[in-house]
Amino acid sequence: MANQSIARQVLLWQLALVLLLVAAGSGVAVHAVRRSGEQTARERALDVARTLARAPGLAEAATAADPTARLQPIAERIRKENGVDFVVVMSVDGTRFTHPDPTRIGRTFLGHIDAAAQGRTSTETYTGSLGPSVRAVVPVIGPAGRPVALVSVGVTNHRVDALVGQDVPLVLAVAAAALAVACAASMAVHHRLRRQTLGLGPVELRRVYEHHDAVLHAVREGLIVVDSAGLLVLANDEAVRLLALPPAPEGRHVGTLGLDGTLADTLTAGRTVTDEIHLCNTRALAVNISPTGRDDRMVATFRDHTELRALVGELDQVKGFAEALRASAHETGNRLHTIVALIELGRGAEAIRFATGELAAAQDLADELTAAVHEPALAALLFGKHAQAAERGVQLTVTGGPATDHDGPGPLDAFASRFEPRDLVTVLGNLVDNAIDAAVSAPPPRTVRVTVGADPDAADGGLLLRVADSGPGIDEPLAARVFERGWSTKEPYGSQDRGLGLALVRATVARHAGTVDVARGDTGGAVFTVRLPALPAQPTLPDRPALPAQRPGEEA
């Protein structure tokens, strides 16, 4: 039986239980009908006996010289009219005056008559001359108020059985109907359970559950199931980790789980999604959503693309450096040709001055960046951005605040000692890339100014990052939208996602309890200002959840 399906086992157990209950109920019903029949026969016998005992002239007839001649016809008529088996009128000592079998008249009545002889009514089931019967014995009271005769009326068990037999078919019919209904209901449950369990047995179901549970918890891809009402039905361990879900998220609406607004809207939209990138907390997730085909539920899977996008960002940086090196090589070739020509013309001193001047300019730029920015990663980033900006015809200048005017550690050093430099690279790299693009889109002169130093408005010190450009600027109505994921003024480029860079900046700054804002500069361009606290603070998230680290160069 263990190899049978759960649906079949349930059906067999239900049928067995139904048969047992119907049989027990039928037995109880037949027993109740029999008891009811016996009670009816007892009441009928008692009513007939009382009626006859109280009949006028019965006491006088019972005390006459020949009571049988007067009472036998009356007794037989009453017996036949009332459907009883015997009506016996007897003396107080039990001698029969009447009987259905005339040969038994004059003999002693078989049964208990002591109570009736004392003036009381009694009923009993007793085996007499006609067999077992339900009988009643009633005294006939004479003029002196004492019993002068007794009347016994009885119904044999055969007649009771006949009366009960009339009701048994009805009981059996009801039992058969109940059995049929119960069997039909059991079959319906069987078919439904078979569909729901796919006809599997308990061993197979346990194996499927164990495999499902093992895969669900071991797979390195987040998976959630959302019903048609937007309620979370299931989330595996990886989904809880990637989405930073709260404890016991099942049964809650996805809009209350702290997800990014666009991600929550996508999960409840009821549409199929393929490899759509969404930002959630500190991660970039590739989201796939498809319907389950049952109950209008949607299955969503999540893959972490944060590190992949970080690698893509590094690749973009390498490409930028390569382009800068290409431009530098081109310029260096021109300068070498100039130096060689000066030497060939016999102007060696001028050649030396020209060569040393170029070296001094490069060294001055490196010294300037190192003095303005103490963090090596940031200095290297800005050095590369300077070359990219120069190639695109943009003048990039870097200045330091008060904290960088001396040799001691400043806010940047304190911040870099507590956090990974890539956070600063993410913030400043994205802002500078956007600033260069904005400056290129405007008429000359094209400039980008970067300020890194202490925040003069912070009482306890802090880090200030400010990037200003000479571009067209950002209109006031759009200033509140530039940090939204997906918002961008640029056309899509292939499969590259737009509108991630500034959303990433906002998320990174929020994770360190800082602020970022944008305003229009004095010359009309955009000015982005980032303020980061000097001391660790409880992070405050923006209106939408924080976004993952992303490559520099993603733009709004």
Coordinates of C-alpha atoms in Angstrom, one line a residue:
M1 CA 0.0 0.0 0.0
A2 CA 3.0 2.3 0.6
N3 CA 3.6 2.3 -3.2
Q4 CA 0.1 3.4 -4.0
S5 CA -0.5 7.1 -4.6
I6 CA -1.7 9.3 -1.8
A7 CA -5.0 9.9 -3.6
R8 CA -5.7 6.2 -3.8
Q9 CA -4.7 5.6 -0.2
V10 CA -7.0 8.4 0.9
L11 CA -9.8 7.0 -1.2
L12 CA -9.5 3.5 0.3
W13 CA -9.4 4.9 3.8
Q14 CA -12.4 7.1 3.2
L15 CA -14.4 4.2 1.7
A16 CA -13.5 2.0 4.6
L17 CA -14.5 4.7 7.1
V18 CA -17.7 5.5 5.2
L19 CA -18.7 1.8 5.2
L20 CA -18.0 1.5 8.9
L21 CA -20.0 4.6 9.7
V22 CA -22.9 3.7 7.5
A23 CA -23.0 0.1 8.9
A24 CA -22.9 1.4 12.4
G25 CA -25.5 4.1 11.7
S26 CA -27.8 1.5 10.1
G27 CA -27.5 -0.8 13.0
V28 CA -28.2 2.0 15.4
A29 CA -31.2 3.0 13.3
V30 CA -32.6 -0.5 13.1
H31 CA -32.2 -0.9 16.9
A32 CA -34.0 2.4 17.4
V33 CA -36.8 1.4 15.1
R34 CA -37.2 -1.9 17.0
R35 CA -37.2 -0.2 20.3
S36 CA -39.7 2.3 18.9
G37 CA -41.8 -0.7 17.6
E38 CA -41.8 -2.3 21.0
Q39 CA -42.7 0.9 22.7
T40 CA -45.6 1.4 20.2
A41 CA -46.8 -2.2 20.8
R42 CA -46.6 -1.7 24.6
E43 CA -48.5 1.6 24.4
R44 CA -51.2 0.0 22.2
A45 CA -51.6 -2.9 24.5
L46 CA -51.9 -0.7 27.5
D47 CA -54.4 1.6 25.8
V48 CA -56.6 -1.3 24.7
A49 CA -56.4 -2.9 28.1
R50 CA -57.3 0.3 30.0
T51 CA -60.2 1.0 27.6
L52 CA -61.6 -2.5 28.1
A53 CA -61.1 -2.5 31.8
R54 CA -63.0 0.7 32.2
A55 CA -65.8 -0.4 29.8
P56 CA -69.3 -0.2 31.5
G57 CA -70.6 -3.6 32.6
L58 CA -67.2 -5.4 32.4
A59 CA -66.9 -5.8 36.2
E60 CA -70.5 -7.1 36.4
A61 CA -69.8 -9.5 33.5
A62 CA -66.5 -10.7 35.1
T63 CA -68.4 -11.6 38.3
A64 CA -71.3 -13.3 36.6
A65 CA -72.0 -17.0 36.8
D66 CA -70.6 -17.6 33.2
P67 CA -68.2 -14.8 32.4
T68 CA -66.7 -16.5 29.4
A69 CA -70.0 -16.6 27.5
R70 CA -70.4 -12.8 27.9
L71 CA -66.8 -11.7 27.6
Q72 CA -65.2 -14.0 24.9
P73 CA -67.1 -12.4 22.0
I74 CA -66.3 -8.9 23.2
A75 CA -62.6 -9.8 23.7
E76 CA -62.2 -11.3 20.3
R77 CA -63.9 -8.3 18.6
I78 CA -61.6 -5.9 20.4
R79 CA -58.6 -8.0 19.5
K80 CA -59.3 -8.0 15.8
E81 CA -60.3 -4.3 15.7
N82 CA -57.1 -3.1 17.4
G83 CA -54.6 -5.4 15.8
V84 CA -53.4 -7.1 19.0
D85 CA -52.6 -10.8 19.4
F86 CA -54.6 -11.6 22.5
V87 CA -57.2 -10.0 24.8
V88 CA -57.5 -12.0 28.0
V89 CA -59.9 -11.3 30.8
M90 CA -59.1 -13.3 33.9
S91 CA -60.0 -13.5 37.6
V92 CA -57.8 -11.9 40.2
D93 CA -56.1 -15.2 40.8
G94 CA -55.2 -15.6 37.0
T95 CA -57.9 -17.9 35.7
R96 CA -58.6 -17.1 32.1
F97 CA -62.2 -16.1 31.1
T98 CA -61.2 -15.4 27.5
H99 CA -58.4 -16.4 25.1
P100 CA -57.9 -16.4 21.3
D101 CA -57.5 -20.2 21.7
P102 CA -60.7 -21.4 23.4
T103 CA -59.0 -24.6 24.6
R104 CA -56.9 -22.4 26.9
I105 CA -59.9 -20.8 28.6
G106 CA -60.1 -21.8 32.3
R107 CA -56.3 -22.3 32.6
T108 CA -54.0 -20.1 34.6
F109 CA -52.6 -16.9 32.9
L110 CA -48.9 -17.1 32.2
G111 CA -47.3 -13.9 33.3
H112 CA -46.9 -11.6 36.3
I113 CA -50.2 -10.3 37.7
D114 CA -49.3 -9.4 41.3
A115 CA -49.2 -5.7 40.6
A116 CA -52.5 -5.7 38.8
A117 CA -54.1 -7.8 41.5
Q118 CA -53.2 -5.0 43.9
G119 CA -54.8 -2.3 41.7
R120 CA -51.7 -1.2 39.7
T121 CA -51.1 -1.3 36.0
S122 CA -48.0 -3.2 34.7
T123 CA -46.3 -3.9 31.4
E124 CA -43.7 -6.6 30.5
T125 CA -42.3 -8.7 27.8
Y126 CA -43.0 -12.3 28.6
T127 CA -43.2 -15.7 26.9
G128 CA -46.7 -17.0 27.2
S129 CA -48.8 -19.6 25.4
L130 CA -48.5 -17.6 22.2
G131 CA -44.8 -17.1 22.4
P132 CA -42.8 -14.0 23.5
S133 CA -45.0 -10.9 23.6
V134 CA -45.3 -7.4 24.9
R135 CA -48.2 -7.3 27.2
A136 CA -50.0 -4.9 29.6
V137 CA -52.1 -6.1 32.7
V138 CA -54.8 -3.7 34.0
P139 CA -57.1 -4.3 37.0
V140 CA -60.9 -4.1 36.6
I141 CA -62.2 -2.2 39.6
G142 CA -65.5 -3.3 41.2
P143 CA -68.1 -1.2 42.9
A144 CA -66.2 -1.6 46.2
G145 CA -63.1 -0.1 44.7
R146 CA -61.2 -3.3 44.7
P147 CA -60.0 -5.4 41.7
V148 CA -62.6 -7.9 40.7
A149 CA -60.9 -9.1 37.5
L150 CA -57.8 -8.4 35.4
V151 CA -57.5 -7.5 31.7
S152 CA -54.3 -8.4 29.7
V153 CA -53.7 -7.3 26.2
G154 CA -50.5 -8.4 24.3
V155 CA -48.7 -8.1 21.0
T156 CA -46.4 -10.9 20.1
N157 CA -42.8 -10.3 19.0
H158 CA -43.7 -11.7 15.6
R159 CA -46.1 -8.8 15.1
V160 CA -43.5 -6.3 16.5
D161 CA -40.9 -7.7 14.1
A162 CA -43.5 -7.3 11.3
L163 CA -44.0 -3.7 12.2
V164 CA -40.3 -3.0 12.4
G165 CA -39.8 -4.8 9.1
Q166 CA -42.0 -2.2 7.5
D167 CA -39.5 0.6 8.5
V168 CA -36.3 -1.3 7.8
P169 CA -36.4 -0.8 4.0
L170 CA -36.6 2.9 4.6
V171 CA -33.6 2.8 6.9
L172 CA -31.7 0.7 4.4
A173 CA -32.6 3.1 1.6
V174 CA -31.4 6.1 3.6
A175 CA -28.2 4.2 4.4
A176 CA -27.7 3.3 0.8
A177 CA -28.2 6.9 -0.3
A178 CA -25.8 8.1 2.3
L179 CA -23.3 5.5 1.2
A180 CA -23.7 6.6 -2.4
V181 CA -23.3 10.3 -1.6
A182 CA -20.2 9.6 0.6
C183 CA -18.6 7.4 -2.1
A184 CA -19.3 10.1 -4.7
A185 CA -17.7 12.7 -2.4
S186 CA -14.8 10.4 -1.8
M187 CA -14.3 9.9 -5.5
A188 CA -14.4 13.7 -6.1
V189 CA -11.8 14.2 -3.3
H190 CA -9.7 11.4 -4.9
H191 CA -9.7 13.0 -8.3
R192 CA -8.9 16.4 -6.9
L193 CA -6.1 15.1 -4.7
R194 CA -4.8 13.1 -7.6
R195 CA -4.5 16.2 -9.7
Q196 CA -2.9 18.2 -6.9
T197 CA -0.4 15.5 -6.0
L198 CA 0.2 14.5 -9.7
G199 CA -0.6 10.9 -8.7
L200 CA 2.5 10.6 -6.6
G201 CA 2.8 8.4 -3.6
P202 CA 4.1 9.5 -0.2
V203 CA 7.7 8.2 -0.8
E204 CA 7.8 10.0 -4.2
L205 CA 6.3 13.2 -2.7
R206 CA 8.9 13.2 0.1
R207 CA 11.6 12.7 -2.4
V208 CA 10.3 15.5 -4.6
Y209 CA 10.0 17.8 -1.5
E210 CA 13.5 17.0 -0.3
H211 CA 15.0 17.6 -3.8
H212 CA 13.0 20.8 -4.2
D213 CA 14.0 22.1 -0.7
A214 CA 17.7 21.2 -1.3
V215 CA 17.7 22.9 -4.7
L216 CA 15.8 25.9 -3.4
H217 CA 18.2 26.6 -0.7
A218 CA 21.4 25.6 -2.5
V219 CA 20.9 27.4 -5.8
R220 CA 23.0 30.5 -6.2
E221 CA 20.2 32.4 -7.9
G222 CA 17.5 34.3 -6.0
L223 CA 14.0 33.0 -6.6
I224 CA 10.7 34.4 -5.4
V225 CA 7.0 33.6 -6.2
V226 CA 4.4 36.4 -6.2
D227 CA 0.7 35.8 -6.4
S228 CA -1.8 37.9 -8.4
A229 CA -2.4 40.2 -5.4
G230 CA 1.3 41.1 -5.2
L231 CA 1.8 39.0 -2.1
L232 CA 5.1 37.2 -1.6
V233 CA 4.5 33.4 -1.6
L234 CA 8.0 32.0 -1.5
A235 CA 11.6 33.3 -1.3
N236 CA 14.7 31.2 -1.2
D237 CA 17.8 32.0 0.8
E238 CA 19.6 33.7 -2.1
A239 CA 16.6 36.0 -2.8
V240 CA 16.5 37.0 0.9
R241 CA 20.2 37.8 0.7
L242 CA 20.1 39.7 -2.6
L243 CA 17.0 41.7 -1.9
A244 CA 17.8 42.2 1.8
L245 CA 14.3 41.0 2.7
P246 CA 13.0 41.3 6.3
P247 CA 12.4 38.3 8.5
A248 CA 9.4 36.1 7.6
P249 CA 8.6 38.0 4.4
E250 CA 6.0 35.4 3.1
G251 CA 2.5 36.7 3.0
R252 CA 3.5 40.4 2.8
H253 CA 3.0 42.7 -0.2
V254 CA 6.2 43.2 -2.2
G255 CA 5.6 47.0 -2.0
T256 CA 6.2 46.7 1.8
L257 CA 9.5 44.8 1.7
G258 CA 11.7 47.8 1.2
L259 CA 12.5 47.0 -2.5
D260 CA 13.4 49.6 -5.1
G261 CA 10.2 51.2 -6.4
T262 CA 10.8 50.2 -10.0
L263 CA 11.6 46.6 -8.9
A264 CA 8.4 46.4 -6.8
D265 CA 6.3 47.8 -9.7
T266 CA 7.9 45.2 -12.1
L267 CA 7.1 42.3 -9.8
T268 CA 3.5 43.3 -9.5
A269 CA 3.0 44.2 -13.2
G270 CA 2.2 40.7 -14.2
R271 CA 4.3 40.8 -17.3
T272 CA 7.2 38.6 -18.6
V273 CA 10.7 40.2 -18.1
T274 CA 14.0 38.9 -19.5
D275 CA 17.4 40.0 -18.1
E276 CA 16.2 43.4 -17.0
I277 CA 18.7 45.2 -14.8
H278 CA 17.4 46.6 -11.5
L279 CA 19.2 48.3 -8.7
C280 CA 18.4 46.9 -5.2
N281 CA 20.2 48.1 -2.1
T282 CA 23.9 47.6 -2.9
R283 CA 23.5 45.3 -5.9
A284 CA 22.7 45.4 -9.6
L285 CA 20.4 42.5 -10.3
A286 CA 19.4 40.8 -13.6
V287 CA 15.7 40.1 -13.2
N288 CA 13.7 37.5 -15.1
I289 CA 10.0 37.1 -14.5
S290 CA 7.6 34.5 -16.0
P291 CA 4.1 33.2 -15.1
T292 CA 3.8 29.8 -13.5
G293 CA 0.7 28.9 -15.5
R294 CA -1.2 28.2 -12.3
D295 CA -3.2 30.6 -10.0
D296 CA -1.8 33.6 -11.9
R297 CA 1.4 33.5 -10.0
M298 CA 4.7 34.9 -11.2
V299 CA 8.2 33.4 -10.7
A300 CA 11.0 35.9 -10.5
T301 CA 14.7 35.0 -10.5
F302 CA 17.6 37.3 -9.7
R303 CA 21.3 37.1 -10.6
D304 CA 23.9 39.3 -9.0
H305 CA 25.5 41.4 -11.7
T306 CA 27.3 43.8 -9.3
E307 CA 30.8 42.3 -9.8
L308 CA 30.2 41.9 -13.5
R309 CA 29.3 45.5 -13.8
A310 CA 32.3 46.5 -11.7
L311 CA 34.5 44.5 -14.1
V312 CA 32.8 46.3 -17.0
G313 CA 33.5 49.6 -15.3
E314 CA 37.1 48.7 -14.9
L315 CA 37.2 47.7 -18.5
D316 CA 35.8 51.1 -19.5
Q317 CA 38.5 52.7 -17.4
V318 CA 41.2 50.6 -19.1
K319 CA 39.7 51.7 -22.4
G320 CA 39.8 55.3 -21.3
F321 CA 43.4 55.0 -20.2
A322 CA 44.3 53.3 -23.5
E323 CA 42.7 56.1 -25.4
A324 CA 44.6 58.6 -23.2
L325 CA 47.8 56.7 -23.9
R326 CA 47.0 56.7 -27.6
A327 CA 46.5 60.4 -27.5
S328 CA 49.7 60.9 -25.4
A329 CA 51.6 58.7 -27.8
H330 CA 50.4 60.8 -30.7
E331 CA 51.4 64.0 -29.0
T332 CA 54.7 62.5 -27.8
G333 CA 55.5 61.5 -31.4
N334 CA 54.8 65.0 -32.6
R335 CA 57.0 66.4 -29.8
L336 CA 59.8 63.9 -30.6
H337 CA 59.7 65.0 -34.3
T338 CA 59.9 68.6 -33.1
I339 CA 62.9 67.9 -30.9
V340 CA 64.7 65.9 -33.6
A341 CA 64.1 68.7 -36.1
L342 CA 65.5 71.3 -33.7
I343 CA 68.6 69.2 -33.2
E344 CA 69.1 68.8 -36.9
L345 CA 68.8 72.5 -37.3
G346 CA 71.6 73.0 -34.8
R347 CA 69.3 74.4 -32.1
G348 CA 70.2 72.0 -29.3
A349 CA 69.6 74.4 -26.5
E350 CA 66.0 75.1 -27.7
A351 CA 65.5 71.3 -28.1
I352 CA 66.5 70.8 -24.5
R353 CA 64.3 73.6 -23.2
F354 CA 61.3 72.2 -25.3
A355 CA 61.8 68.6 -23.9
T356 CA 62.4 69.6 -20.3
G357 CA 59.4 71.9 -20.5
E358 CA 57.1 69.0 -21.4
L359 CA 58.5 66.8 -18.6
A360 CA 58.0 69.7 -16.2
A361 CA 54.4 70.2 -17.2
A362 CA 53.6 66.5 -16.8
Q363 CA 55.4 66.5 -13.4
D364 CA 53.6 69.6 -12.4
L365 CA 50.2 68.0 -13.2
A366 CA 51.1 64.9 -11.2
D367 CA 52.3 67.0 -8.3
E368 CA 49.2 69.2 -8.5
L369 CA 46.8 66.1 -8.4
T370 CA 48.8 64.5 -5.6
A371 CA 48.8 67.7 -3.5
A372 CA 45.1 68.2 -4.0
V373 CA 44.1 64.6 -3.5
H374 CA 45.9 62.5 -1.0
E375 CA 44.2 59.2 -1.9
P376 CA 46.3 57.4 -4.6
A377 CA 43.2 55.7 -6.2
L378 CA 41.5 59.1 -6.6
A379 CA 44.7 60.8 -7.9
A380 CA 45.1 58.1 -10.5
L381 CA 41.5 58.3 -11.5
L382 CA 41.7 62.1 -11.9
F383 CA 45.0 61.8 -13.8
G384 CA 43.3 59.5 -16.3
K385 CA 40.2 61.7 -16.5
H386 CA 42.5 64.7 -17.2
A387 CA 43.9 63.0 -20.2
Q388 CA 40.4 62.0 -21.5
A389 CA 39.2 65.5 -20.9
A390 CA 42.1 67.0 -22.8
E391 CA 41.6 64.7 -25.7
R392 CA 37.9 65.8 -25.9
G393 CA 38.8 69.5 -25.7
V394 CA 37.8 70.0 -22.0
Q395 CA 40.0 71.6 -19.4
L396 CA 39.8 69.7 -16.1
T397 CA 41.1 71.4 -13.0
V398 CA 41.4 69.9 -9.5
T399 CA 41.6 71.9 -6.4
G400 CA 41.8 71.0 -2.7
G401 CA 40.1 72.5 0.3
P402 CA 41.6 73.7 3.5
A403 CA 42.3 70.2 4.8
T404 CA 44.6 69.6 1.8
D405 CA 46.7 72.7 2.3
H406 CA 49.0 71.0 4.8
D407 CA 50.8 67.7 5.1
G408 CA 48.6 66.3 7.9
P409 CA 45.7 63.9 7.4
G410 CA 42.4 65.5 6.3
P411 CA 38.9 64.3 5.9
L412 CA 39.7 62.4 2.8
D413 CA 42.4 60.4 4.6
A414 CA 40.0 59.7 7.5
F415 CA 37.2 58.6 5.1
A416 CA 39.6 56.4 3.0
S417 CA 40.8 54.7 6.2
R418 CA 37.3 53.7 7.1
F419 CA 35.8 52.8 3.7
E420 CA 37.0 51.2 0.5
P421 CA 38.5 53.7 -2.0
R422 CA 36.2 52.2 -4.7
D423 CA 33.3 54.1 -3.1
L424 CA 35.1 57.4 -3.6
V425 CA 36.1 56.3 -7.1
T426 CA 32.4 55.4 -7.9
V427 CA 31.1 58.7 -6.7
L428 CA 33.8 61.0 -8.2
G429 CA 34.3 58.9 -11.4
N430 CA 30.6 59.1 -12.3
L431 CA 30.3 62.8 -11.5
V432 CA 33.4 63.6 -13.6
D433 CA 32.3 61.5 -16.5
N434 CA 29.0 63.2 -16.6
A435 CA 30.6 66.6 -16.3
I436 CA 32.9 66.0 -19.2
D437 CA 30.0 64.8 -21.4
A438 CA 28.0 67.9 -20.4
A439 CA 30.9 70.2 -21.1
V440 CA 31.5 68.6 -24.6
S441 CA 27.8 69.2 -25.4
A442 CA 28.2 73.0 -24.8
P443 CA 30.1 75.7 -26.7
P444 CA 33.7 76.6 -25.7
P445 CA 35.3 77.3 -23.4
R446 CA 34.7 73.8 -22.0
T447 CA 35.7 73.3 -18.4
V448 CA 35.3 70.9 -15.5
R449 CA 36.3 71.9 -12.0
V450 CA 36.8 69.3 -9.3
T451 CA 37.1 70.2 -5.6
V452 CA 38.1 67.7 -3.0
G453 CA 38.6 68.8 0.6
A454 CA 37.1 69.6 4.0
D455 CA 33.5 70.6 4.2
P456 CA 33.4 74.2 5.6
D457 CA 29.7 73.8 6.6
A458 CA 30.3 70.7 8.8
A459 CA 30.9 71.5 12.5
D460 CA 32.7 68.3 13.2
G461 CA 34.5 68.2 9.9
G462 CA 33.6 66.2 6.8
L463 CA 34.5 65.5 3.2
L464 CA 33.4 67.8 0.4
L465 CA 33.4 66.6 -3.2
R466 CA 32.2 69.1 -5.8
V467 CA 32.2 68.8 -9.6
A468 CA 31.2 71.8 -11.7
D469 CA 31.0 71.9 -15.5
S470 CA 30.4 74.5 -18.2
G471 CA 27.6 72.5 -19.9
P472 CA 24.0 73.5 -20.5
G473 CA 23.1 72.8 -16.8
I474 CA 20.0 71.1 -15.4
D475 CA 16.6 72.9 -15.3
E476 CA 15.0 73.2 -11.8
P477 CA 12.0 70.9 -12.6
L478 CA 14.5 68.1 -13.6
A479 CA 16.8 68.5 -10.7
A480 CA 14.8 66.1 -8.5
R481 CA 14.7 63.4 -11.2
V482 CA 18.4 63.2 -12.2
F483 CA 19.1 60.7 -9.4
E484 CA 16.3 58.3 -10.4
R485 CA 17.3 55.0 -11.9
G486 CA 16.7 54.9 -15.6
W487 CA 16.4 58.7 -16.1
S488 CA 18.9 60.0 -18.6
T489 CA 19.2 62.7 -21.3
K490 CA 21.3 60.4 -23.5
E491 CA 20.1 58.0 -26.2
P492 CA 20.5 54.3 -25.4
Y493 CA 23.8 52.8 -26.5
G494 CA 23.3 49.2 -27.6
S495 CA 22.4 47.1 -24.6
Q496 CA 24.1 49.5 -22.2
D497 CA 21.7 50.7 -19.5
R498 CA 21.4 54.4 -19.1
G499 CA 20.5 56.3 -16.0
L500 CA 22.5 54.2 -13.5
G501 CA 25.4 56.5 -12.8
L502 CA 23.8 59.2 -10.7
A503 CA 21.4 56.7 -9.1
L504 CA 24.6 54.8 -8.1
V505 CA 26.1 58.0 -6.7
R506 CA 23.1 58.7 -4.6
A507 CA 23.0 55.2 -3.2
T508 CA 26.7 55.1 -2.4
V509 CA 26.5 58.5 -0.6
A510 CA 23.3 57.4 1.3
R511 CA 25.1 54.3 2.5
H512 CA 27.6 56.5 4.2
A513 CA 25.0 58.9 5.7
G514 CA 26.0 61.7 3.3
T515 CA 24.1 64.0 1.0
V516 CA 24.3 64.8 -2.7
D517 CA 22.6 67.6 -4.5
V518 CA 22.7 69.4 -7.8
A519 CA 22.3 73.1 -8.6
R520 CA 23.0 75.5 -11.5
G521 CA 26.4 77.1 -11.4
D522 CA 27.3 80.8 -11.8
T523 CA 28.3 80.2 -15.4
G524 CA 25.1 78.2 -16.2
G525 CA 26.5 74.7 -15.9
A526 CA 25.6 72.0 -13.3
V527 CA 27.3 71.8 -9.9
F528 CA 27.1 68.5 -8.1
T529 CA 28.0 68.6 -4.4
V530 CA 28.6 65.6 -2.2
R531 CA 29.0 65.9 1.6
L532 CA 30.2 62.9 3.7
P533 CA 30.4 63.0 7.5
A534 CA 33.8 62.7 9.1
L535 CA 32.5 60.3 11.8
P536 CA 30.6 57.1 11.3
A537 CA 26.9 57.6 11.4
Q538 CA 23.8 55.6 11.1
P539 CA 23.1 55.4 7.3
T540 CA 19.9 57.0 6.1
L541 CA 18.4 55.6 3.0
P542 CA 16.9 57.8 0.3
D543 CA 13.3 57.6 -0.8
R544 CA 14.1 54.6 -2.8
P545 CA 16.4 51.8 -1.4
A546 CA 20.1 52.2 -1.9
L547 CA 21.6 51.1 -5.2
P548 CA 24.6 48.8 -5.9
A549 CA 28.1 49.8 -6.6
Q550 CA 28.5 50.4 -10.3
R551 CA 31.2 51.3 -12.8
P552 CA 32.2 54.9 -13.1
G553 CA 31.0 56.4 -16.3
E554 CA 27.3 55.4 -16.0
E555 CA 25.4 58.6 -16.5
A556 CA 22.1 60.1 -15.7

